[in-house]
mmCIF file of C-alpha atoms in Angstrom:
data_model
loop_
_atom_site.group_PDB
_atom_site.id
_atom_site.type_symbol
_atom_site.label_atom_id
_atom_site.label_comp_id
_atom_site.label_asym_id
_atom_site.label_seq_id
_atom_site.Cartn_x
_atom_site.Cartn_y
_atom_site.Cartn_z
ATOM 1 C CA UNK X 1 16.840 -6.289 4.099
ATOM 2 C CA UNK X 2 14.588 -3.467 2.015
ATOM 3 C CA UNK X 3 13.300 -0.262 3.565
ATOM 4 C CA UNK X 4 12.090 3.083 2.830
ATOM 5 C CA UNK X 5 12.235 6.159 4.725
ATOM 6 C CA UNK X 6 9.914 9.573 4.800
ATOM 7 C CA UNK X 7 9.467 12.294 6.548
ATOM 8 C CA UNK X 8 7.161 12.136 9.317
ATOM 9 C CA UNK X 9 4.375 14.600 9.266
ATOM 10 C CA UNK X 10 1.970 16.061 9.556
ATOM 11 C CA UNK X 11 2.812 18.748 7.267
ATOM 12 C CA UNK X 12 0.233 21.764 6.977
ATOM 13 C CA UNK X 13 0.471 24.075 3.918
ATOM 14 C CA UNK X 14 -2.143 26.899 2.644
ATOM 15 C CA UNK X 15 -3.719 26.566 -0.407
ATOM 16 C CA UNK X 16 -0.724 27.532 -3.895
ATOM 17 C CA UNK X 17 2.090 26.815 -1.587
ATOM 18 C CA UNK X 18 5.016 24.428 -2.667
ATOM 19 C CA UNK X 19 4.977 21.021 -1.089
ATOM 20 C CA UNK X 20 7.857 18.364 -0.833
ATOM 21 C CA UNK X 21 7.780 15.378 1.168
ATOM 22 C CA UNK X 22 11.309 13.551 1.027
ATOM 23 C CA UNK X 23 11.750 10.253 0.555
ATOM 24 C CA UNK X 24 14.656 7.611 1.062
ATOM 25 C CA UNK X 25 15.448 4.002 0.158
ATOM 26 C CA UNK X 26 17.311 1.270 0.778
ATOM 27 C CA UNK X 27 17.419 -1.955 -1.396
ATOM 28 C CA UNK X 28 19.462 -4.704 -1.956
ATOM 29 C CA UNK X 29 18.226 -5.112 -5.759
ATOM 30 C CA UNK X 30 17.015 -2.743 -8.513
ATOM 31 C CA UNK X 31 13.912 -1.324 -7.394
ATOM 32 C CA UNK X 32 11.086 0.788 -8.999
ATOM 33 C CA UNK X 33 9.728 3.514 -6.699
ATOM 34 C CA UNK X 34 6.466 4.195 -6.103
ATOM 35 C CA UNK X 35 4.114 7.278 -4.607
ATOM 36 C CA UNK X 36 0.812 6.047 -3.159
ATOM 37 C CA UNK X 37 -1.891 8.211 -1.835
ATOM 38 C CA UNK X 38 -4.313 8.183 0.154
ATOM 39 C CA UNK X 39 -7.484 9.766 0.958
ATOM 40 C CA UNK X 40 -9.587 9.989 3.711
ATOM 41 C CA UNK X 41 -11.777 6.599 4.014
ATOM 42 C CA UNK X 42 -10.275 5.231 1.130
ATOM 43 C CA UNK X 43 -7.450 2.535 -0.367
ATOM 44 C CA UNK X 44 -4.470 3.432 -1.492
ATOM 45 C CA UNK X 45 -4.168 5.256 -5.249
ATOM 46 C CA UNK X 46 -0.788 4.666 -7.061
ATOM 47 C CA UNK X 47 0.111 8.827 -7.788
ATOM 48 C CA UNK X 48 3.331 7.815 -9.397
ATOM 49 C CA UNK X 49 6.032 5.468 -10.743
ATOM 50 C CA UNK X 50 9.900 5.245 -11.773
ATOM 51 C CA UNK X 51 11.508 2.530 -12.927
ATOM 52 C CA UNK X 52 15.095 3.155 -13.533
ATOM 53 C CA UNK X 53 17.921 5.856 -12.128
ATOM 54 C CA UNK X 54 16.834 9.183 -13.591
ATOM 55 C CA UNK X 55 13.090 7.973 -14.810
ATOM 56 C CA UNK X 56 10.745 11.507 -13.382
ATOM 57 C CA UNK X 57 7.156 10.466 -12.765
ATOM 58 C CA UNK X 58 4.941 12.876 -12.630
ATOM 59 C CA UNK X 59 1.258 12.838 -12.518
ATOM 60 C CA UNK X 60 -1.600 15.627 -11.607
ATOM 61 C CA UNK X 61 0.790 18.789 -10.937
ATOM 62 C CA UNK X 62 2.915 16.024 -8.512
ATOM 63 C CA UNK X 63 6.340 14.987 -9.597
ATOM 64 C CA UNK X 64 9.659 12.892 -8.292
ATOM 65 C CA UNK X 65 12.718 11.793 -10.203
ATOM 66 C CA UNK X 66 14.907 8.673 -9.254
ATOM 67 C CA UNK X 67 18.165 9.538 -8.046
ATOM 68 C CA UNK X 68 19.950 6.340 -7.648
ATOM 69 C CA UNK X 69 23.297 8.070 -6.596
ATOM 70 C CA UNK X 70 21.497 9.770 -2.956
ATOM 71 C CA UNK X 71 18.456 6.952 -3.039
ATOM 72 C CA UNK X 72 15.486 9.212 -2.918
ATOM 73 C CA UNK X 73 12.507 10.098 -4.608
ATOM 74 C CA UNK X 74 11.339 12.700 -2.714
ATOM 75 C CA UNK X 75 7.670 13.848 -4.362
ATOM 76 C CA UNK X 76 7.133 17.721 -5.306
ATOM 77 C CA UNK X 77 4.089 19.946 -6.180
ATOM 78 C CA UNK X 78 4.348 23.734 -7.041
ATOM 79 C CA UNK X 79 1.436 24.665 -5.885
ATOM 80 C CA UNK X 80 -1.234 22.357 -3.799
ATOM 81 C CA UNK X 81 -4.597 22.579 -3.312
ATOM 82 C CA UNK X 82 -7.088 22.055 -0.604
ATOM 83 C CA UNK X 83 -8.434 18.620 -2.391
ATOM 84 C CA UNK X 84 -4.768 17.467 -1.864
ATOM 85 C CA UNK X 85 -5.021 16.978 1.824
ATOM 86 C CA UNK X 86 -4.145 13.417 2.144
ATOM 87 C CA UNK X 87 -1.689 10.650 3.036
ATOM 88 C CA UNK X 88 1.400 9.775 1.329
ATOM 89 C CA UNK X 89 2.945 6.789 0.840
ATOM 90 C CA UNK X 90 6.570 6.020 -0.889
ATOM 91 C CA UNK X 91 7.451 2.681 -1.885
ATOM 92 C CA UNK X 92 9.525 0.171 -3.360
ATOM 93 C CA UNK X 93 9.628 -3.106 -4.862
ATOM 94 C CA UNK X 94 12.458 -4.647 -5.583
ATOM 95 C CA UNK X 95 13.382 -6.908 -8.510
ATOM 96 C CA UNK X 96 15.019 -9.414 -6.791
ATOM 97 C CA UNK X 97 12.393 -10.474 -4.592
ATOM 98 C CA UNK X 98 9.760 -12.713 -5.042
ATOM 99 C CA UNK X 99 6.410 -11.472 -4.870
ATOM 100 C CA UNK X 100 6.237 -8.502 -6.451
ATOM 101 C CA UNK X 101 5.905 -6.856 -2.227
ATOM 102 C CA UNK X 102 5.627 -3.655 -1.991
ATOM 103 C CA UNK X 103 7.786 -1.968 1.030
ATOM 104 C CA UNK X 104 6.231 1.284 2.264
ATOM 105 C CA UNK X 105 7.898 4.034 3.974
ATOM 106 C CA UNK X 106 5.548 5.618 7.005
ATOM 107 C CA UNK X 107 3.625 7.462 5.469
ATOM 108 C CA UNK X 108 3.221 11.531 5.263
ATOM 109 C CA UNK X 109 -0.112 13.272 6.055
ATOM 110 C CA UNK X 110 -0.615 16.404 4.663
ATOM 111 C CA UNK X 111 -3.197 18.842 5.228
ATOM 112 C CA UNK X 112 -3.739 21.900 2.869
ATOM 113 C CA UNK X 113 -6.009 25.017 4.171
ATOM 114 C CA UNK X 114 -7.694 27.263 2.340
ATOM 115 C CA UNK B 1 -16.918 -0.837 -11.974
ATOM 116 C CA UNK B 2 -15.318 -1.570 -8.885
ATOM 117 C CA UNK B 3 -11.733 -3.397 -9.584
ATOM 118 C CA UNK B 4 -10.868 -4.484 -6.381
ATOM 119 C CA UNK B 5 -13.701 -5.108 -3.964
ATOM 120 C CA UNK B 6 -13.371 -6.192 -0.116
ATOM 121 C CA UNK B 7 -16.058 -7.545 1.696
ATOM 122 C CA UNK B 8 -17.110 -6.057 5.264
ATOM 123 C CA UNK B 9 -16.099 -2.493 5.578
ATOM 124 C CA UNK B 10 -16.335 -2.670 8.972
ATOM 125 C CA UNK B 11 -15.706 -5.364 11.399
ATOM 126 C CA UNK B 12 -16.461 -5.113 14.871
ATOM 127 C CA UNK B 13 -15.769 -8.372 16.979
ATOM 128 C CA UNK B 14 -15.133 -9.729 20.056
ATOM 129 C CA UNK B 15 -11.916 -11.116 21.396
ATOM 130 C CA UNK B 16 -11.172 -14.903 20.710
ATOM 131 C CA UNK B 17 -13.750 -14.880 17.773
ATOM 132 C CA UNK B 18 -12.802 -16.302 14.274
ATOM 133 C CA UNK B 19 -13.811 -13.670 11.047
ATOM 134 C CA UNK B 20 -12.979 -13.567 7.648
ATOM 135 C CA UNK B 21 -12.669 -10.749 5.108
ATOM 136 C CA UNK B 22 -13.165 -11.342 1.352
ATOM 137 C CA UNK B 23 -11.493 -9.555 -1.769
ATOM 138 C CA UNK B 24 -12.456 -9.807 -5.323
ATOM 139 C CA UNK B 25 -10.489 -8.201 -8.210
ATOM 140 C CA UNK B 26 -12.405 -8.151 -11.988
ATOM 141 C CA UNK B 27 -8.914 -6.482 -13.450
ATOM 142 C CA UNK B 28 -8.143 -10.324 -14.739
ATOM 143 C CA UNK B 29 -4.769 -9.947 -12.506
ATOM 144 C CA UNK B 30 -3.189 -12.998 -11.583
ATOM 145 C CA UNK B 31 -1.173 -11.846 -7.861
ATOM 146 C CA UNK B 32 -3.171 -11.079 -5.005
ATOM 147 C CA UNK B 33 -2.000 -8.828 -1.874
ATOM 148 C CA UNK B 34 -3.048 -8.592 1.740
ATOM 149 C CA UNK B 35 -1.433 -5.741 4.019
ATOM 150 C CA UNK B 36 -1.928 -4.227 7.292
ATOM 151 C CA UNK B 37 -2.078 -1.065 7.696
ATOM 152 C CA UNK B 38 -1.568 -0.150 11.892
ATOM 153 C CA UNK B 39 -3.055 3.221 13.883
ATOM 154 C CA UNK B 40 -0.243 5.059 12.688
ATOM 155 C CA UNK B 41 -0.801 4.013 8.953
ATOM 156 C CA UNK B 42 2.316 2.236 8.919
ATOM 157 C CA UNK B 43 1.538 -0.667 5.751
ATOM 158 C CA UNK B 44 3.273 -4.001 6.018
ATOM 159 C CA UNK B 45 2.621 -6.706 3.429
ATOM 160 C CA UNK B 46 1.005 -9.739 5.006
ATOM 161 C CA UNK B 47 0.539 -12.058 2.193
ATOM 162 C CA UNK B 48 0.768 -12.657 -1.774
ATOM 163 C CA UNK B 49 -0.685 -15.576 -4.027
ATOM 164 C CA UNK B 50 -0.044 -15.887 -7.727
ATOM 165 C CA UNK B 51 -2.338 -17.813 -9.600
ATOM 166 C CA UNK B 52 -3.550 -19.590 -6.562
ATOM 167 C CA UNK B 53 -0.283 -20.155 -5.086
ATOM 168 C CA UNK B 54 1.142 -18.361 -2.013
ATOM 169 C CA UNK B 55 4.234 -16.805 -2.414
ATOM 170 C CA UNK B 56 5.179 -13.959 0.102
ATOM 171 C CA UNK B 57 3.827 -15.313 4.203
ATOM 172 C CA UNK B 58 6.071 -12.921 5.993
ATOM 173 C CA UNK B 59 6.320 -13.968 9.204
ATOM 174 C CA UNK B 60 2.507 -13.729 10.012
ATOM 175 C CA UNK B 61 0.743 -15.344 12.932
ATOM 176 C CA UNK B 62 -0.622 -18.724 11.727
ATOM 177 C CA UNK B 63 -3.739 -17.822 13.218
ATOM 178 C CA UNK B 64 -4.409 -15.759 9.553
ATOM 179 C CA UNK B 65 -4.896 -18.067 6.581
ATOM 180 C CA UNK B 66 -5.373 -16.875 3.358
ATOM 181 C CA UNK B 67 -7.324 -18.690 0.895
ATOM 182 C CA UNK B 68 -7.536 -18.551 -2.885
ATOM 183 C CA UNK B 69 -10.441 -20.304 -4.292
ATOM 184 C CA UNK B 70 -9.360 -18.725 -7.728
ATOM 185 C CA UNK B 71 -6.926 -16.290 -8.839
ATOM 186 C CA UNK B 72 -9.613 -13.802 -8.681
ATOM 187 C CA UNK B 73 -10.058 -13.948 -5.531
ATOM 188 C CA UNK B 74 -8.698 -13.832 -2.019
ATOM 189 C CA UNK B 75 -9.715 -14.184 1.374
ATOM 190 C CA UNK B 76 -8.122 -13.947 4.568
ATOM 191 C CA UNK B 77 -9.318 -15.867 7.527
ATOM 192 C CA UNK B 78 -8.006 -14.824 10.817
ATOM 193 C CA UNK B 79 -8.268 -17.577 13.987
ATOM 194 C CA UNK B 80 -9.008 -16.506 17.845
ATOM 195 C CA UNK B 81 -8.727 -12.965 17.155
ATOM 196 C CA UNK B 82 -6.498 -10.531 19.576
ATOM 197 C CA UNK B 83 -6.801 -7.135 20.098
ATOM 198 C CA UNK B 84 -3.603 -6.579 18.266
ATOM 199 C CA UNK B 85 -5.363 -7.707 15.021
ATOM 200 C CA UNK B 86 -7.083 -4.230 15.166
ATOM 201 C CA UNK B 87 -6.399 -2.615 11.902
ATOM 202 C CA UNK B 88 -7.685 -2.016 8.651
ATOM 203 C CA UNK B 89 -6.291 -4.559 6.115
ATOM 204 C CA UNK B 90 -6.222 -3.856 2.217
ATOM 205 C CA UNK B 91 -6.415 -6.403 -0.353
ATOM 206 C CA UNK B 92 -4.537 -5.555 -3.760
ATOM 207 C CA UNK B 93 -4.014 -6.756 -6.522
ATOM 208 C CA UNK B 94 -1.287 -6.420 -10.231
ATOM 209 C CA UNK B 95 0.174 -8.919 -12.863
ATOM 210 C CA UNK B 96 3.013 -11.271 -12.251
ATOM 211 C CA UNK B 97 6.367 -10.901 -14.026
ATOM 212 C CA UNK B 98 7.573 -7.637 -13.072
ATOM 213 C CA UNK B 99 8.438 -5.541 -10.371
ATOM 214 C CA UNK B 100 7.439 -1.856 -12.011
ATOM 215 C CA UNK B 101 3.952 -3.391 -11.941
ATOM 216 C CA UNK B 102 0.838 -1.215 -10.533
ATOM 217 C CA UNK B 103 -0.506 -2.691 -7.583
ATOM 218 C CA UNK B 104 -4.690 -1.936 -7.484
ATOM 219 C CA UNK B 105 -5.589 -1.611 -3.378
ATOM 220 C CA UNK B 106 -9.390 -1.927 -2.085
ATOM 221 C CA UNK B 107 -10.576 0.257 0.321
ATOM 222 C CA UNK B 108 -9.502 -1.755 2.715
ATOM 223 C CA UNK B 109 -11.774 -3.851 6.312
ATOM 224 C CA UNK B 110 -11.333 -2.070 9.518
ATOM 225 C CA UNK B 111 -11.236 -4.729 12.344
ATOM 226 C CA UNK B 112 -11.783 -3.832 15.269
ATOM 227 C CA UNK B 113 -11.364 -6.316 18.079
ATOM 228 C CA UNK B 114 -12.794 -5.275 21.430
#
């Protein structure tokens, strides 16, 4: 079956530090890959996505590149802000699976301190 | 304008009771989902409906019964609530047809079973 593994948190950083959250996946088909963000007390919001190998998704200074050879989709941001404190979820949607369900990683809590 | 809304936001109830959570989307999407987020933030698909038809049922106990009166609504009824049902339940919606379509999430319903 499909699965997503991401680094456990919490990750604690100072403002303007570099952030990396590792994400690897296994899938039976040709997945699309997503990063969702959940701010405290809110639902999930799509941060970025990539739909095929070597695609790079980017948004709000965050980037992730779809690496088929290493089955990875690591999230990076060069200079984090306090407002980036949230839980980040890596997810995949498999074109071979019915219903377009999202399979999520366990989430990584990020805390950015001033 | 709220895209995906859920009611109630908080639900506290006793074991053995029956309760419902409502979800509505005004995005014109034809596919809706229910996800469960446990206390460790792990997210898992429960159900998916496409145009009022059940597409995904992820081995959820039959105490959980989704109902979709039309494609803009997907309600979740839970019978004989148990302590382990305590979680945050998220509704989501998307257009069908492709695994790379973004899912839009509601704000969540925090269910506490005492």
